[in-house]
PDB file of C-alpha atoms in Angstrom:
ATOM      1  CA  GLN A   1      10.882  -9.239 -21.282  1.00 81.00           C
ATOM      2  CA  VAL A   2       7.727  -7.199 -20.957  1.00 92.00           C
ATOM      3  CA  GLN A   3       7.627  -3.427 -20.557  1.00 96.00           C
ATOM      4  CA  LEU A   4       4.925  -1.875 -18.376  1.00 97.00           C
ATOM      5  CA  VAL A   5       3.888   1.771 -18.210  1.00 97.00           C
ATOM      6  CA  GLU A   6       1.389   2.979 -15.611  1.00 97.00           C
ATOM      7  CA  SER A   7      -0.728   6.107 -15.836  1.00 97.00           C
ATOM      8  CA  GLY A   8      -3.725   7.688 -14.158  1.00 98.00           C
ATOM      9  CA  GLY A   9      -2.401   8.576 -10.741  1.00 97.00           C
ATOM     10  CA  GLY A  10      -2.985  11.930  -9.107  1.00 97.00           C
ATOM     11  CA  LEU A  11      -4.167  13.931  -6.126  1.00 98.00           C
ATOM     12  CA  VAL A  12      -7.777  13.391  -5.060  1.00 98.00           C
ATOM     13  CA  GLN A  13      -9.932  13.866  -2.001  1.00 98.00           C
ATOM     14  CA  ALA A  14     -11.228  11.114   0.237  1.00 98.00           C
ATOM     15  CA  GLY A  15     -14.261   9.477  -1.322  1.00 98.00           C
ATOM     16  CA  ASP A  16     -13.197  10.228  -4.882  1.00 98.00           C
ATOM     17  CA  SER A  17     -12.366   7.720  -7.612  1.00 98.00           C
ATOM     18  CA  LEU A  18      -9.399   7.132  -9.891  1.00 98.00           C
ATOM     19  CA  ARG A  19      -8.663   4.653 -12.642  1.00 98.00           C
ATOM     20  CA  LEU A  20      -5.122   3.499 -13.152  1.00 98.00           C
ATOM     21  CA  SER A  21      -3.997   2.030 -16.452  1.00 98.00           C
ATOM     22  CA  CYS A  22      -1.004  -0.115 -17.297  1.00 98.00           C
ATOM     23  CA  ALA A  23       0.032  -0.585 -20.908  1.00 97.00           C
ATOM     24  CA  ALA A  24       2.146  -3.639 -21.687  1.00 96.00           C
ATOM     25  CA  SER A  25       4.471  -4.351 -24.591  1.00 92.00           C
ATOM     26  CA  GLY A  26       7.213  -6.791 -25.530  1.00 86.00           C
ATOM     27  CA  ARG A  27       5.487 -10.081 -24.738  1.00 80.00           C
ATOM     28  CA  THR A  28       2.181 -11.782 -25.412  1.00 85.00           C
ATOM     29  CA  PHE A  29      -0.062 -10.014 -22.934  1.00 89.00           C
ATOM     30  CA  SER A  30      -3.169 -12.148 -23.139  1.00 89.00           C
ATOM     31  CA  THR A  31      -1.680 -15.326 -21.634  1.00 91.00           C
ATOM     32  CA  TYR A  32      -0.138 -13.907 -18.465  1.00 95.00           C
ATOM     33  CA  PRO A  33      -1.775 -12.865 -15.206  1.00 97.00           C
ATOM     34  CA  MET A  34      -1.332  -9.240 -14.151  1.00 97.00           C
ATOM     35  CA  GLY A  35      -1.287  -7.542 -10.784  1.00 98.00           C
ATOM     36  CA  TRP A  36      -1.190  -4.253  -8.933  1.00 98.00           C
ATOM     37  CA  PHE A  37       0.919  -3.524  -5.871  1.00 98.00           C
ATOM     38  CA  ARG A  38       1.451  -0.351  -3.857  1.00 98.00           C
ATOM     39  CA  GLN A  39       4.091   1.110  -1.606  1.00 98.00           C
ATOM     40  CA  ALA A  40       3.442   3.851   0.915  1.00 97.00           C
ATOM     41  CA  PRO A  41       6.287   5.964   2.365  1.00 93.00           C
ATOM     42  CA  GLY A  42       8.238   4.020   4.947  1.00 95.00           C
ATOM     43  CA  LYS A  43       6.344   0.805   4.257  1.00 97.00           C
ATOM     44  CA  GLU A  44       6.995  -2.343   2.275  1.00 97.00           C
ATOM     45  CA  ARG A  45       5.414  -2.913  -1.100  1.00 98.00           C
ATOM     46  CA  GLU A  46       2.119  -4.754  -0.705  1.00 98.00           C
ATOM     47  CA  PHE A  47      -0.269  -6.679  -2.903  1.00 98.00           C
ATOM     48  CA  VAL A  48      -3.434  -4.899  -4.025  1.00 98.00           C
ATOM     49  CA  ALA A  49      -5.115  -6.976  -6.731  1.00 98.00           C
ATOM     50  CA  ALA A  50      -4.442  -9.495  -9.480  1.00 98.00           C
ATOM     51  CA  ILE A  51      -6.262 -10.996 -12.432  1.00 98.00           C
ATOM     52  CA  SER A  52      -5.856 -14.244 -14.333  1.00 97.00           C
ATOM     53  CA  TRP A  53      -5.305 -14.335 -18.041  1.00 94.00           C
ATOM     54  CA  GLY A  54      -8.464 -16.303 -18.677  1.00 86.00           C
ATOM     55  CA  ASN A  55     -12.084 -15.797 -17.633  1.00 79.00           C
ATOM     56  CA  GLY A  56     -11.228 -12.792 -15.445  1.00 85.00           C
ATOM     57  CA  TYR A  57     -10.505 -14.563 -12.154  1.00 97.00           C
ATOM     58  CA  THR A  58      -9.505 -11.918  -9.615  1.00 98.00           C
ATOM     59  CA  TYR A  59      -8.144 -11.635  -6.102  1.00 98.00           C
ATOM     60  CA  TYR A  60      -7.980  -8.587  -3.828  1.00 98.00           C
ATOM     61  CA  ALA A  61      -6.291  -7.519  -0.633  1.00 98.00           C
ATOM     62  CA  ASN A  62      -8.790  -7.254   2.182  1.00 98.00           C
ATOM     63  CA  SER A  63      -8.047  -3.547   2.536  1.00 98.00           C
ATOM     64  CA  VAL A  64      -9.393  -2.779  -0.957  1.00 98.00           C
ATOM     65  CA  LYS A  65     -12.018  -5.478  -1.428  1.00 98.00           C
ATOM     66  CA  GLY A  66     -15.338  -3.946  -2.437  1.00 98.00           C
ATOM     67  CA  ARG A  67     -13.730  -0.613  -3.402  1.00 98.00           C
ATOM     68  CA  PHE A  68     -11.180  -1.510  -6.082  1.00 98.00           C
ATOM     69  CA  THR A  69     -11.739  -3.467  -9.300  1.00 98.00           C
ATOM     70  CA  ILE A  70      -9.046  -4.923 -11.510  1.00 98.00           C
ATOM     71  CA  SER A  71      -9.799  -5.632 -15.151  1.00 97.00           C
ATOM     72  CA  ARG A  72      -7.963  -6.191 -18.396  1.00 97.00           C
ATOM     73  CA  ASP A  73      -8.453  -5.533 -22.080  1.00 96.00           C
ATOM     74  CA  ASN A  74      -6.357  -8.043 -23.965  1.00 93.00           C
ATOM     75  CA  ALA A  75      -7.054  -6.331 -27.284  1.00 93.00           C
ATOM     76  CA  LYS A  76      -5.398  -3.184 -25.911  1.00 95.00           C
ATOM     77  CA  ASN A  77      -2.671  -4.966 -23.907  1.00 96.00           C
ATOM     78  CA  THR A  78      -3.829  -2.986 -20.900  1.00 97.00           C
ATOM     79  CA  VAL A  79      -4.767  -3.743 -17.317  1.00 97.00           C
ATOM     80  CA  TYR A  80      -6.808  -1.344 -15.209  1.00 98.00           C
ATOM     81  CA  LEU A  81      -7.379  -0.644 -11.550  1.00 98.00           C
ATOM     82  CA  GLN A  82     -10.611   1.193 -10.808  1.00 98.00           C
ATOM     83  CA  MET A  83     -10.377   2.713  -7.340  1.00 98.00           C
ATOM     84  CA  ASN A  84     -13.548   3.988  -5.691  1.00 98.00           C
ATOM     85  CA  SER A  85     -14.231   5.428  -2.246  1.00 98.00           C
ATOM     86  CA  LEU A  86     -10.578   6.300  -1.855  1.00 98.00           C
ATOM     87  CA  LYS A  87      -9.177   6.796   1.626  1.00 98.00           C
ATOM     88  CA  PRO A  88      -6.079   8.658   2.836  1.00 97.00           C
ATOM     89  CA  GLU A  89      -4.540   5.285   3.698  1.00 97.00           C
ATOM     90  CA  ASP A  90      -4.660   4.395  -0.011  1.00 98.00           C
ATOM     91  CA  THR A  91      -1.942   7.006  -0.607  1.00 98.00           C
ATOM     92  CA  ALA A  92       1.022   5.218  -2.201  1.00 98.00           C
ATOM     93  CA  VAL A  93       2.964   4.636  -5.368  1.00 98.00           C
ATOM     94  CA  TYR A  94       1.044   2.039  -7.367  1.00 98.00           C
ATOM     95  CA  TYR A  95       2.938  -0.491  -9.453  1.00 98.00           C
ATOM     96  CA  CYS A  96       1.728  -2.713 -12.243  1.00 98.00           C
ATOM     97  CA  ALA A  97       3.330  -6.140 -12.528  1.00 98.00           C
ATOM     98  CA  SER A  98       3.319  -9.072 -14.945  1.00 97.00           C
ATOM     99  CA  SER A  99       3.415 -12.679 -13.798  1.00 97.00           C
ATOM    100  CA  ARG A 100       6.555 -14.749 -14.350  1.00 95.00           C
ATOM    101  CA  ARG A 101       4.469 -17.569 -15.783  1.00 94.00           C
ATOM    102  CA  GLY A 102       1.171 -17.955 -17.532  1.00 92.00           C
ATOM    103  CA  GLY A 103      -0.182 -20.928 -15.619  1.00 91.00           C
ATOM    104  CA  SER A 104      -3.724 -22.182 -15.993  1.00 91.00           C
ATOM    105  CA  TYR A 105      -6.525 -19.904 -17.141  1.00 90.00           C
ATOM    106  CA  SER A 106      -7.603 -19.482 -13.504  1.00 93.00           C
ATOM    107  CA  TYR A 107      -4.142 -18.868 -12.004  1.00 96.00           C
ATOM    108  CA  VAL A 108      -4.041 -15.666  -9.936  1.00 97.00           C
ATOM    109  CA  PRO A 109      -0.637 -14.917  -8.394  1.00 97.00           C
ATOM    110  CA  THR A 110      -0.488 -12.762  -5.285  1.00 97.00           C
ATOM    111  CA  GLU A 111       3.111 -12.812  -4.045  1.00 97.00           C
ATOM    112  CA  MET A 112       5.740 -10.324  -5.197  1.00 97.00           C
ATOM    113  CA  GLY A 113       8.009 -13.186  -6.183  1.00 97.00           C
ATOM    114  CA  ASP A 114       5.361 -14.452  -8.607  1.00 97.00           C
ATOM    115  CA  PHE A 115       5.831 -11.346 -10.745  1.00 97.00           C
ATOM    116  CA  GLY A 116       8.863 -10.789 -12.937  1.00 95.00           C
ATOM    117  CA  SER A 117       8.294  -7.440 -14.613  1.00 95.00           C
ATOM    118  CA  TRP A 118       7.334  -4.142 -13.000  1.00 97.00           C
ATOM    119  CA  GLY A 119       6.349  -0.696 -14.131  1.00 97.00           C
ATOM    120  CA  GLN A 120       7.891   2.515 -12.866  1.00 97.00           C
ATOM    121  CA  GLY A 121       4.917   3.323 -10.652  1.00 97.00           C
ATOM    122  CA  THR A 122       2.336   6.080 -10.492  1.00 98.00           C
ATOM    123  CA  GLN A 123       1.662   8.228  -7.428  1.00 98.00           C
ATOM    124  CA  VAL A 124      -1.790   8.261  -5.856  1.00 98.00           C
ATOM    125  CA  THR A 125      -2.379  10.794  -3.105  1.00 98.00           C
ATOM    126  CA  VAL A 126      -5.664  10.953  -1.207  1.00 98.00           C
ATOM    127  CA  SER A 127      -6.252  13.982   0.973  1.00 98.00           C
ATOM    128  CA  PRO A 128      -8.625  13.856   3.979  1.00 96.00           C
TER     129      PRO A 128
END
């Protein structure tokens, strides 16, 4: 079982940037895809971005494409989510997640059911 701890959330104004971090422990990090999800009040948890374990293949939700960037540092067992040009509609609790399986080096999971371990979440609030 892998443990995930997110950090980096906060209160910012529209147009600002934030970088979320997720530190992983308890399992080999470098051979599993990672993802970010978010959940706004009164809404279901939704996919934001994910990254393969090899060669940095990525996939983004349309709502964040071009503004958010997911990356990973396997030497630090950490995955990041760089969020630029933030909007009030980006306000949510952001969750880091680890894939249930490693898959091929280009495998990028995007469904909640593809992920087996979750962090506790970090709040991101974007004011108008």
